Short mmCIF file of C-alpha atoms and ligand atoms in Angstrom, two decimals:
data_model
loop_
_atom_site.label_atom_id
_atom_site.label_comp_id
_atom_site.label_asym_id
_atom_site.label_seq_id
_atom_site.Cartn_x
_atom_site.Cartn_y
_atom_site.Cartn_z
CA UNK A 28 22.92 -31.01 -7.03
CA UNK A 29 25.33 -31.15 -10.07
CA UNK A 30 27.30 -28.10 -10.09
CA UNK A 31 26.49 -26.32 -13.92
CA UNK A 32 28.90 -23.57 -13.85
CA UNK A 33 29.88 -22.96 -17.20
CA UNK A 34 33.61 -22.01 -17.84
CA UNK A 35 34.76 -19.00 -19.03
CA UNK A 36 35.99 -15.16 -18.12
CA UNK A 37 34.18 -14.38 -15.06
CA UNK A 38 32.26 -10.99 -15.25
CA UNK A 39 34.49 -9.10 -13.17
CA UNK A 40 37.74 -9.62 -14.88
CA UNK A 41 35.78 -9.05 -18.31
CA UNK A 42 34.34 -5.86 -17.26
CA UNK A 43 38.19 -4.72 -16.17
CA UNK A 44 39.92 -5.89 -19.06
CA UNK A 45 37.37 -3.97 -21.37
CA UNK A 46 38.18 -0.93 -18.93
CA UNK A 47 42.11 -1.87 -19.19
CA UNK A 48 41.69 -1.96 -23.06
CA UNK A 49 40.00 1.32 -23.13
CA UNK A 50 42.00 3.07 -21.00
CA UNK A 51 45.32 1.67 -22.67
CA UNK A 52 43.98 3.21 -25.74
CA UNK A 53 43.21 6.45 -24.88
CA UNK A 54 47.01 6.67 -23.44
CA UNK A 55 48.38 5.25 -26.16
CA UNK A 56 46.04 8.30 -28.33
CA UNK A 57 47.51 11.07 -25.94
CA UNK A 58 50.76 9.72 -26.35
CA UNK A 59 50.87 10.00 -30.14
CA UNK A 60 49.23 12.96 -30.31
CA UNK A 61 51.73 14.39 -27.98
CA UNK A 62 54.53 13.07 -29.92
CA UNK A 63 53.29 14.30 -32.99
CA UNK A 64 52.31 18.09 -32.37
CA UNK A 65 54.14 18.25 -28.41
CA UNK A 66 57.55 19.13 -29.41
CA UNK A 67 57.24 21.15 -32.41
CA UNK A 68 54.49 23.60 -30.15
CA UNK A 69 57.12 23.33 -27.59
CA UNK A 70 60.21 24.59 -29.83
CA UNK A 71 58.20 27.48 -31.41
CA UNK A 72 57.18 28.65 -27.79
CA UNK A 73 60.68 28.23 -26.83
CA UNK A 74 62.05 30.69 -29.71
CA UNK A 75 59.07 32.50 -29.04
CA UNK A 76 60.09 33.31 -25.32
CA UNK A 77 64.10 34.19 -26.64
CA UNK A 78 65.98 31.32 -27.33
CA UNK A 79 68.76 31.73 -29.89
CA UNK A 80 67.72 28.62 -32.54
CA UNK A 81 70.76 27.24 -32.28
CA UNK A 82 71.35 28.02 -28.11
CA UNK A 83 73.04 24.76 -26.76
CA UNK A 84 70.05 24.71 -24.12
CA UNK A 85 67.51 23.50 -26.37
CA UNK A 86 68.27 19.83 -26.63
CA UNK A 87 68.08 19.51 -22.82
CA UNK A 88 64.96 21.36 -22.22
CA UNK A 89 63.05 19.42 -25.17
CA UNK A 90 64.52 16.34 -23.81
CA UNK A 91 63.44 17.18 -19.97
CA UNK A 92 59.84 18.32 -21.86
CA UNK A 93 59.67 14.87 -23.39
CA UNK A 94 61.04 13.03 -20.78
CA UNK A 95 58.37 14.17 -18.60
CA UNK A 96 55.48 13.94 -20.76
CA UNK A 97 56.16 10.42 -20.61
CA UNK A 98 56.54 10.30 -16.95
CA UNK A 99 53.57 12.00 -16.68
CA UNK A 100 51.43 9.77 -18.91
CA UNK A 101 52.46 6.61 -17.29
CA UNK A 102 51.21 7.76 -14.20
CA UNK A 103 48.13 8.80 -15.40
CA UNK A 104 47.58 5.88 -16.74
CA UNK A 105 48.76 3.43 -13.48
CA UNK A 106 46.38 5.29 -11.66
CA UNK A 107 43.82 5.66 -14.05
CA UNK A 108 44.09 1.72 -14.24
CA UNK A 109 43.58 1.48 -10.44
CA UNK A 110 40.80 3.45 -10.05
CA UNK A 111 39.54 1.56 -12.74
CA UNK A 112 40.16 -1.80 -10.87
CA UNK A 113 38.16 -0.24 -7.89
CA UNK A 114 35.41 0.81 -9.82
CA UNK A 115 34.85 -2.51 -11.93
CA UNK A 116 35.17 -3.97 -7.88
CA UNK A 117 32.79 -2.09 -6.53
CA UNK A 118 30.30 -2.67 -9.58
CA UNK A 119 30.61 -6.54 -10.38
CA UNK A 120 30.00 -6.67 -6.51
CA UNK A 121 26.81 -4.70 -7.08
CA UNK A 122 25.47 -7.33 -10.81
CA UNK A 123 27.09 -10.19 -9.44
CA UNK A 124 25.26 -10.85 -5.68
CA UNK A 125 22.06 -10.31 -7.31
CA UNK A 126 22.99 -12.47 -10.05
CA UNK A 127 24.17 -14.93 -7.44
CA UNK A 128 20.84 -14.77 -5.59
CA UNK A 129 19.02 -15.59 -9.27
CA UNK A 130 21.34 -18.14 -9.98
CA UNK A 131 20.32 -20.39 -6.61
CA UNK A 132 16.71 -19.85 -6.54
CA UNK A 133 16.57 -21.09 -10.85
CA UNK A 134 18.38 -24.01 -9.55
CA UNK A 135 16.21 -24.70 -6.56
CA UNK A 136 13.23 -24.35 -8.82
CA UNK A 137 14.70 -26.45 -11.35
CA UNK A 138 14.87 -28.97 -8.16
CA UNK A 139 11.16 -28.88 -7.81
CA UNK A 140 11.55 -26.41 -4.55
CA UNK A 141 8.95 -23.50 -6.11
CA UNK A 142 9.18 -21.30 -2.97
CA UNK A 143 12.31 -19.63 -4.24
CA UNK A 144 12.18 -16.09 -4.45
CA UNK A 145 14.81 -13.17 -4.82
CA UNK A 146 14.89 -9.53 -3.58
CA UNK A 147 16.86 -7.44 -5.68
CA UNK A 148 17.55 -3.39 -4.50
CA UNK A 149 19.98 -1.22 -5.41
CA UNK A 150 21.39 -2.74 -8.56
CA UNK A 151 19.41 -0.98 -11.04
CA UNK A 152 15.97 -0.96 -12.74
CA UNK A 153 16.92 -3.78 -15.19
CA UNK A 154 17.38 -6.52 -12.34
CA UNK A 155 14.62 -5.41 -10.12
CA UNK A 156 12.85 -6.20 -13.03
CA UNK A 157 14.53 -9.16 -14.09
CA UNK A 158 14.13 -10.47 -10.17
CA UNK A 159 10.42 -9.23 -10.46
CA UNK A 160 9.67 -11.55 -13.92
CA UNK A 161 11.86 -14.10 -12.04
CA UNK A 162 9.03 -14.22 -8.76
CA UNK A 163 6.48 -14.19 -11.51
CA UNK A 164 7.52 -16.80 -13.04
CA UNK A 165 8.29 -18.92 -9.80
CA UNK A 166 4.72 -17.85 -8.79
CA UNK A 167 3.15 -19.24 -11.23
CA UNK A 168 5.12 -22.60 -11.79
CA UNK A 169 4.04 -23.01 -8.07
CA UNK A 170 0.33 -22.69 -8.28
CA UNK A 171 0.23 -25.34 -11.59
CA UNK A 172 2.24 -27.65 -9.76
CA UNK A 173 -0.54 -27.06 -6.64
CA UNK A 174 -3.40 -27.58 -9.59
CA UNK A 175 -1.58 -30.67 -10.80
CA UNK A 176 -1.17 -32.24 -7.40
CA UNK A 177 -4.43 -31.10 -5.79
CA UNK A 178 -6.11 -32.69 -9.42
CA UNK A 179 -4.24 -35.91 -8.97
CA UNK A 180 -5.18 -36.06 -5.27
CA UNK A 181 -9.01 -35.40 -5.96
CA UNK A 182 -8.88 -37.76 -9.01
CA UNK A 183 -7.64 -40.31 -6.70
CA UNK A 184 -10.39 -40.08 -4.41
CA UNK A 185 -12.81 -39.69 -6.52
CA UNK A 186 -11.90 -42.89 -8.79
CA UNK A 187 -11.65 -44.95 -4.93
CA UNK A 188 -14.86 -45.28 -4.11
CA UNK A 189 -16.72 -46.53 -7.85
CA UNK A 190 -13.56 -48.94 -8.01
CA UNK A 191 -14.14 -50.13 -4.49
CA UNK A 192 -18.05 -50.64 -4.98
CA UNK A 193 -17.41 -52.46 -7.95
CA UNK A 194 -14.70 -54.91 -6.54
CA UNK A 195 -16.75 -55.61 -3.68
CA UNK A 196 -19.78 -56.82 -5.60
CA UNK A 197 -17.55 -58.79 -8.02
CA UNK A 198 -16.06 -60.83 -5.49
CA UNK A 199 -19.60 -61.03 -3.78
CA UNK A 200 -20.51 -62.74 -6.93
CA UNK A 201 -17.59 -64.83 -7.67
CA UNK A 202 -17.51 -66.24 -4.12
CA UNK A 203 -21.59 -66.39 -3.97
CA UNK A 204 -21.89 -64.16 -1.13
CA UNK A 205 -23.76 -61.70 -3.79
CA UNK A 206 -26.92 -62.73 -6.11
CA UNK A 207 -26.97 -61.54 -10.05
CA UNK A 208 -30.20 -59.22 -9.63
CA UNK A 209 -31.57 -56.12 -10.49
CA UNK A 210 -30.31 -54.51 -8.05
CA UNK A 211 -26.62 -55.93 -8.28
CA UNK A 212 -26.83 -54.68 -11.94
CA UNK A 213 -28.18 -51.30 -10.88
CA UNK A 214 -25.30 -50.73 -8.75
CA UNK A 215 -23.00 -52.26 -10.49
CA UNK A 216 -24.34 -49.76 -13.81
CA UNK A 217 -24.97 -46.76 -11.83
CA UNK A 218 -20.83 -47.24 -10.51
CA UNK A 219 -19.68 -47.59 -14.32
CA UNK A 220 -21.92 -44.86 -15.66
CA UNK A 221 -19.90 -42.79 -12.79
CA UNK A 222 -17.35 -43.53 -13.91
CA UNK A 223 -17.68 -42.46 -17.53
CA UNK A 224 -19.15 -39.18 -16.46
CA UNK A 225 -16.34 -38.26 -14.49
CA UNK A 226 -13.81 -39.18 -17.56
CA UNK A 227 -16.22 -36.27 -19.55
CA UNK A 228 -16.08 -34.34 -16.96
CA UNK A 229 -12.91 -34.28 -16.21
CA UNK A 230 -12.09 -33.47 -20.34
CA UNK A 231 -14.33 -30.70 -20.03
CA UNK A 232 -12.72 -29.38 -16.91
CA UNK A 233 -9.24 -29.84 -18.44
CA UNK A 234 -10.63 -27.83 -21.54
CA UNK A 235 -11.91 -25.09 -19.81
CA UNK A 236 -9.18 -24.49 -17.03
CA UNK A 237 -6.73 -24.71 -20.83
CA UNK A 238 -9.73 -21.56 -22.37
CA UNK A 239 -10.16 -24.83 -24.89
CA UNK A 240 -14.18 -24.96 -24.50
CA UNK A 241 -15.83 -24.73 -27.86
CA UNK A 242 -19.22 -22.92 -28.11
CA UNK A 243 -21.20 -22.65 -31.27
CA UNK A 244 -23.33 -19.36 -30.47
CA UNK A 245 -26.03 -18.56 -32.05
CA UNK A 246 -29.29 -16.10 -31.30
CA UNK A 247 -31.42 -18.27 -29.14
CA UNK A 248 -35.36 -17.14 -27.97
CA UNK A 249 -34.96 -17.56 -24.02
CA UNK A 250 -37.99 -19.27 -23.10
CA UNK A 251 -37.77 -21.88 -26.00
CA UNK A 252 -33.76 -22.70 -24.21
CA UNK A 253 -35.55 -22.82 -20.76
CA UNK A 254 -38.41 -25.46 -21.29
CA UNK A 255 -36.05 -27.60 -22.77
CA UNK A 256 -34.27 -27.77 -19.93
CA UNK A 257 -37.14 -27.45 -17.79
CA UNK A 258 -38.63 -30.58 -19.72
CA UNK A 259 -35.60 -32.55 -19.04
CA UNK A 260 -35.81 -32.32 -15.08
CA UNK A 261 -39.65 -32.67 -14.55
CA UNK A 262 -40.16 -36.41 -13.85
CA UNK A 263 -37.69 -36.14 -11.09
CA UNK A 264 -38.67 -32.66 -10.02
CA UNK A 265 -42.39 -34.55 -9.54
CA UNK A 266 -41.16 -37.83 -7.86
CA UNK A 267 -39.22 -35.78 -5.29
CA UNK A 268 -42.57 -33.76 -4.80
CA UNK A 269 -40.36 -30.25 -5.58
CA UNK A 270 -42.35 -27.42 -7.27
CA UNK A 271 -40.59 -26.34 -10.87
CA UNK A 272 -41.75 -23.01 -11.50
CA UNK A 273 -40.71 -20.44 -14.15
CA UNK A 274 -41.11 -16.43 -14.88
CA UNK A 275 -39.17 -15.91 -18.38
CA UNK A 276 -39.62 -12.74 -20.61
CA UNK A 277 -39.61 -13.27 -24.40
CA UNK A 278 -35.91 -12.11 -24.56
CA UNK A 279 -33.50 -13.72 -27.14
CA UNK A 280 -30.10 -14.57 -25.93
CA UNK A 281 -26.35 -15.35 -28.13
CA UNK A 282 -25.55 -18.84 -26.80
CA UNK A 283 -24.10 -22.19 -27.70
CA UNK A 284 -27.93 -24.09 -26.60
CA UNK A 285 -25.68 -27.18 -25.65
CA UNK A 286 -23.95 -25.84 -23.54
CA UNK A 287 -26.73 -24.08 -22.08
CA UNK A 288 -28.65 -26.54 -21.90
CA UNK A 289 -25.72 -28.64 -20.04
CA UNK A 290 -25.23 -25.12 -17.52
CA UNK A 291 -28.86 -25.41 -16.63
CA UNK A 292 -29.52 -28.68 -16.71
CA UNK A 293 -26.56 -29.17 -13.40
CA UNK A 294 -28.09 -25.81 -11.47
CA UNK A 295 -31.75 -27.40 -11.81
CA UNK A 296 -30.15 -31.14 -10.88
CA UNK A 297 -28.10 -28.87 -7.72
CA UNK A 298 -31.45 -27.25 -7.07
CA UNK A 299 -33.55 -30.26 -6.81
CA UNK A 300 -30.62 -32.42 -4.86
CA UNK A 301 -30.48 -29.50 -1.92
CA UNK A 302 -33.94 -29.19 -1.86
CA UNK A 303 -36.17 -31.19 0.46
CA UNK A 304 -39.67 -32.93 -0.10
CA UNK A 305 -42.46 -29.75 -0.57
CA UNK A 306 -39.83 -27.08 -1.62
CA UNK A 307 -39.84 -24.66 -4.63
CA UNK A 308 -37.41 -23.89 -7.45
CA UNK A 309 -38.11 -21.17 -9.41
CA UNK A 310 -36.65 -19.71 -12.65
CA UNK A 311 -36.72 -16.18 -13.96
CA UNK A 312 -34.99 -15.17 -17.20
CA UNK A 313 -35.05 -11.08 -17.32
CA UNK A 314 -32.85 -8.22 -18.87
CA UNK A 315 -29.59 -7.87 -17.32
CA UNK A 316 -27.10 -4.73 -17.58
CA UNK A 317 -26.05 -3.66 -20.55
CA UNK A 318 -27.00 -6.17 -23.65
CA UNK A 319 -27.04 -8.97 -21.39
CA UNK A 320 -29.97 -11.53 -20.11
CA UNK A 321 -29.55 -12.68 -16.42
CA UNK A 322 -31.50 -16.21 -15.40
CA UNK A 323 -31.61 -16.88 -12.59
CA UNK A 324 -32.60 -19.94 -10.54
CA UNK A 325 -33.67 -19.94 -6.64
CA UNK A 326 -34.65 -22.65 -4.49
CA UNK A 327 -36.22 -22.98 -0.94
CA UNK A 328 -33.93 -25.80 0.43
CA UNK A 329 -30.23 -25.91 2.56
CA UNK A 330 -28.90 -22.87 1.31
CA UNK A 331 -25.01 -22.56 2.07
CA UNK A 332 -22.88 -20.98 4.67
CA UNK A 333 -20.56 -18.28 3.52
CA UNK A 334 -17.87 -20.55 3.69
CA UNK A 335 -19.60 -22.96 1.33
CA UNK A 336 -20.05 -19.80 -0.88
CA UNK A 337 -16.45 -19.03 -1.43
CA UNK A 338 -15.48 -22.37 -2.40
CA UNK A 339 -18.37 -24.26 -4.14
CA UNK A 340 -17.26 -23.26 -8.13
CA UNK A 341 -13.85 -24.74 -7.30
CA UNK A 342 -12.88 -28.45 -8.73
CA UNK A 343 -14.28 -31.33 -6.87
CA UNK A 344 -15.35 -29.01 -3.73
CA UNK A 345 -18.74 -30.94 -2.41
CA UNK A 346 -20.51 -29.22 0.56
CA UNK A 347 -22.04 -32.37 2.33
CA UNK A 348 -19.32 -34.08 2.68
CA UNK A 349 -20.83 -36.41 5.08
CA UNK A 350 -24.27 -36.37 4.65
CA UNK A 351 -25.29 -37.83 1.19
CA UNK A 352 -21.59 -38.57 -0.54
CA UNK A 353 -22.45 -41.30 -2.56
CA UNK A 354 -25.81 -39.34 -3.95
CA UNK A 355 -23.61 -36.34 -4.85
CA UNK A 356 -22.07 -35.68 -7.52
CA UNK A 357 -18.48 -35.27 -8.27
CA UNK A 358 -18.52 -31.51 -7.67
CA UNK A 359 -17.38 -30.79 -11.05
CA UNK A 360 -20.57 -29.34 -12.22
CA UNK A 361 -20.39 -25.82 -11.14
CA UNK A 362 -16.74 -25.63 -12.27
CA UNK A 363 -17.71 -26.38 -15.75
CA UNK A 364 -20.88 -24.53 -15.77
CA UNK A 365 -18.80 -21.14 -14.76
CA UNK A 366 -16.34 -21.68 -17.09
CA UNK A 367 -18.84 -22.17 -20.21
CA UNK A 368 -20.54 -19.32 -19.38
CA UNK A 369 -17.22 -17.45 -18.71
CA UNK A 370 -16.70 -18.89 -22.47
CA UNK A 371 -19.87 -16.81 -23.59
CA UNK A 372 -18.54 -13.94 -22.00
CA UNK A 373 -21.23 -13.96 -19.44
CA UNK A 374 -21.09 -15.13 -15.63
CA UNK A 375 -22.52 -17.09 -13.28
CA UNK A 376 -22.55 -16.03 -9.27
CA UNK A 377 -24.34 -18.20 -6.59
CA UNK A 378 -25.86 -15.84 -3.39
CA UNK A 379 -27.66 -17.72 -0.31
CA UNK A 380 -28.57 -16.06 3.25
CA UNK A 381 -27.10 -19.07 4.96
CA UNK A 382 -27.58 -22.59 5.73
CA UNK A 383 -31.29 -23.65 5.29
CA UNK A 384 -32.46 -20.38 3.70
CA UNK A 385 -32.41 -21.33 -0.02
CA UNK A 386 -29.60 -20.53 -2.53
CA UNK A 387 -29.72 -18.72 -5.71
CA UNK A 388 -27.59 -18.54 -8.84
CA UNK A 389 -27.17 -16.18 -11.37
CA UNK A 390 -26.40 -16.99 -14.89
CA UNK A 391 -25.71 -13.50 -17.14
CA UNK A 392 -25.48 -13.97 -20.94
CA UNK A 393 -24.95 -12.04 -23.98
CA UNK A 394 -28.63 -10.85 -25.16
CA UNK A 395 -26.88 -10.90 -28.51
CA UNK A 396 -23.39 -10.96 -30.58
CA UNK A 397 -22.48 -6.87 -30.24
CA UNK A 398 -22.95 -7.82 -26.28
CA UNK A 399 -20.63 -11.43 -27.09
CA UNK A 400 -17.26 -10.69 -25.62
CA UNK A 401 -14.89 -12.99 -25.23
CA UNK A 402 -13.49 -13.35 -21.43
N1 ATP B 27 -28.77 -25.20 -4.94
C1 ATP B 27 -27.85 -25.51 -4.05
N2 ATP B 27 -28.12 -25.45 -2.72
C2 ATP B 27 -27.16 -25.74 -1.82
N3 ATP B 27 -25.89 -26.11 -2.13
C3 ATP B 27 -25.58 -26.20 -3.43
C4 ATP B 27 -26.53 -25.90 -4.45
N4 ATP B 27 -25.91 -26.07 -5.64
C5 ATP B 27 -24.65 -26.46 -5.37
N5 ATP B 27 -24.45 -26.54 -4.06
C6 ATP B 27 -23.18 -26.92 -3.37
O1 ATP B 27 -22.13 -26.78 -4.30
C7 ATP B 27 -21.39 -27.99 -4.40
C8 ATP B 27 -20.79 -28.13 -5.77
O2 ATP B 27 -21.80 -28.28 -6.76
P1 ATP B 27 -21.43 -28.95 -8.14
O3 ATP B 27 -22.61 -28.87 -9.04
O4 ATP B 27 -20.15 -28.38 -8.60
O5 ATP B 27 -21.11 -30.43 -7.72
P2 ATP B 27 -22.09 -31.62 -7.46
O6 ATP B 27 -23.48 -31.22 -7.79
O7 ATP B 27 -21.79 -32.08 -6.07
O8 ATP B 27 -21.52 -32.67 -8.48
P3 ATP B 27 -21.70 -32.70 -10.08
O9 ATP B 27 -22.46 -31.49 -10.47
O10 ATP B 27 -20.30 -32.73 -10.58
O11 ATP B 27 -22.45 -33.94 -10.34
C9 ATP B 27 -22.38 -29.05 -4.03
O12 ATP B 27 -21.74 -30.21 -3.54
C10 ATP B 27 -23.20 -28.36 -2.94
O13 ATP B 27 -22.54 -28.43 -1.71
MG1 MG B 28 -23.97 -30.37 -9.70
#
């Protein structure tokens, strides 16, 4: 580690020569003022107490007076200049270990080591403080540094297996191994098309983790936002055999229908994925608290453990891991639908009694602009 100490008076021996200077000047003040009003106070007290004006005695006793005054001065100020010494020691030894301590850690986080941290006591309010901002700051440098490598990591993984698909049936073709059909091109589309949806998705997740998402709200009747996306999903909803069935009051909600539309569209396409053959999804928009409109959409299939539960609206997180991996999605969807309703000001929670007892998830949205806040 190069060694940055910049040169200069260290704080110590600034603190004591300001003390030095200070003190020097208030001796050199006494000492004038003595000189100037000392010895003519000292003669009239003199007269004052019987002493002839012109007694013989009088030189030697305003000489002795004068003599030590200055004695007395010097002193004062040689010790005055040593206690001073002790006292700058004493509190540059209090600024400067804490300063030390802040010093290191900086440099180890400038070294890319973000565990650094510093405990400051007894050296004031200003540098518990400053140590406090300090761990704040180190905190937080930590946990984007965790984003950007756990991002990288996922993005890694999730580019392998497209990429490895692909390369496989290319050289299956170019060596012969592998026909040119349908089905070659329908893998060899549905692995491209993969692709490009995770490049949007990953744009929108990068948006909304930055607060970038853009919505266009606008007042929006509910049940008008719901068939549309209800429309979108039925052919596969019927060729799985899964019941689509929906309960909406005529509410109006403040929403970007997009985005909505995109929210809804990825908790119907969740629904349908987790539930089996002969299930039911159902959707209910109704009044929420406050001005707000809560939909929500249950279904009768896997449900999710509580585990699954606390992680499943985090980046990338996919539940069946094992089971269906190249069916599933990139496990981006939830991620961005939170954080575009988050955008509206609204929320969206997911709730489900365990593994194969259905899940549910609640979207709440402004019922109109007054209710709009911005998260
Ligand atoms: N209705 C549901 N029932 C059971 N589990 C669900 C349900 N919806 C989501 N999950 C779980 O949450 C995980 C994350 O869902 P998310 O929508 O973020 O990702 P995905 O659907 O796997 O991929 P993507 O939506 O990006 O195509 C899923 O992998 C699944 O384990
Ligand atoms: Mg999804």
């Amino acid at each position: 580690m190069t060694d940055h100490t910049i040169a200069g008076w260290r704080l110590g021996t600034r603190l004591f020569a300001a003390q030095a200077l200070a003190l020097v000047a208030s001796v050199l003040t006494a000492a004038l003022v003595a000189a100037i009003i000392g010895p003519p106070l000292f003669h009239v007290h003199l007269l004052e107490s019987g002493h002839e004006p012109d007694s013989p005695e009088i030189p030697h006793i305003e000489e002795a007076f004068a003599s030590a005054s200055a004695v007395s001065l010097s002193v004062g100020l040689l010790v005055a200049l040593v206690l001073a010494l002790g006292v700058t020691w004493y509190v540059t030894g209090r600024i400067r270990g804490p300063l030390d301590t802040l010093t290191a850690s900086a440099r180890r986080i400038s070294t890319g080591d973000y565990t650094a941290r510093v405990t400051v006591t007894g050296a004031g309010p200003e540098l518990a403080t400053l140590a406090d901002s300090f761990n704040q700051m180190a905190g937080r440098l930590s946990s984007v540094e965790d984003t950007r490598r756990r991002l990288l990591s996922d993005l890694a993984h999730e580019l392998r297996t497209p990429i490895a698909t692909l390369n496989a049936h290319l050289e299956g073709l170019a060596d012969g191994v592998t026909e040119w059909n349908d089905t070659t091109r329908q893998i060899l589309e549905h692995q491209t098309e993969r692709l490009t949806r995770l490049v949007h998705d990953l744009d929108d997740v990068s948006r909304a983790e930055e607060g970038r998402l853009t919505i266009e709200p606008a007042l929006q009747p509910l049940p008008e936002l719901v068939s549309s996306a209800l429309s979108q999903v039925r052919a596969s909803y019927a060729a799985k055999s899964v019941t689509l069935a929906d309960d909406i009051n005529d509410l109006e909600v403040w929403v970007d229908p997009q985005r909505i539309g995109q929210v809804l569209g990825n908790l119907l396409a969740n629904a349908l994925r987790h539930t089996p053959t002969g299930g039911r999804v159902t959707i209910t928009g109704r009044h929420g608290p406050g001005r707000s409109v809560t939909l929500t959409i249950t279904d009768t299939g896997e449900g999710m453990s509580s585990e699954q539960l606390a992680h499943i609206f985090e980046r990338f997180y996919r539940g069946d891991t094992a089971r269906d991996r190249d069916k599933a999605g990139s496990g981006i969807g939830l991620t961005i639908a939170k954080a575009i309703a988050e955008a509206h000001g609204g929320s969206l929670t997911a709730d489900s009694a365990g593994r194969d007892q259905g899940a549910s998830f609640t979207l709440t949205l402004p019922a109109s602009p007054r209710s709009h806040r911005r998260p």
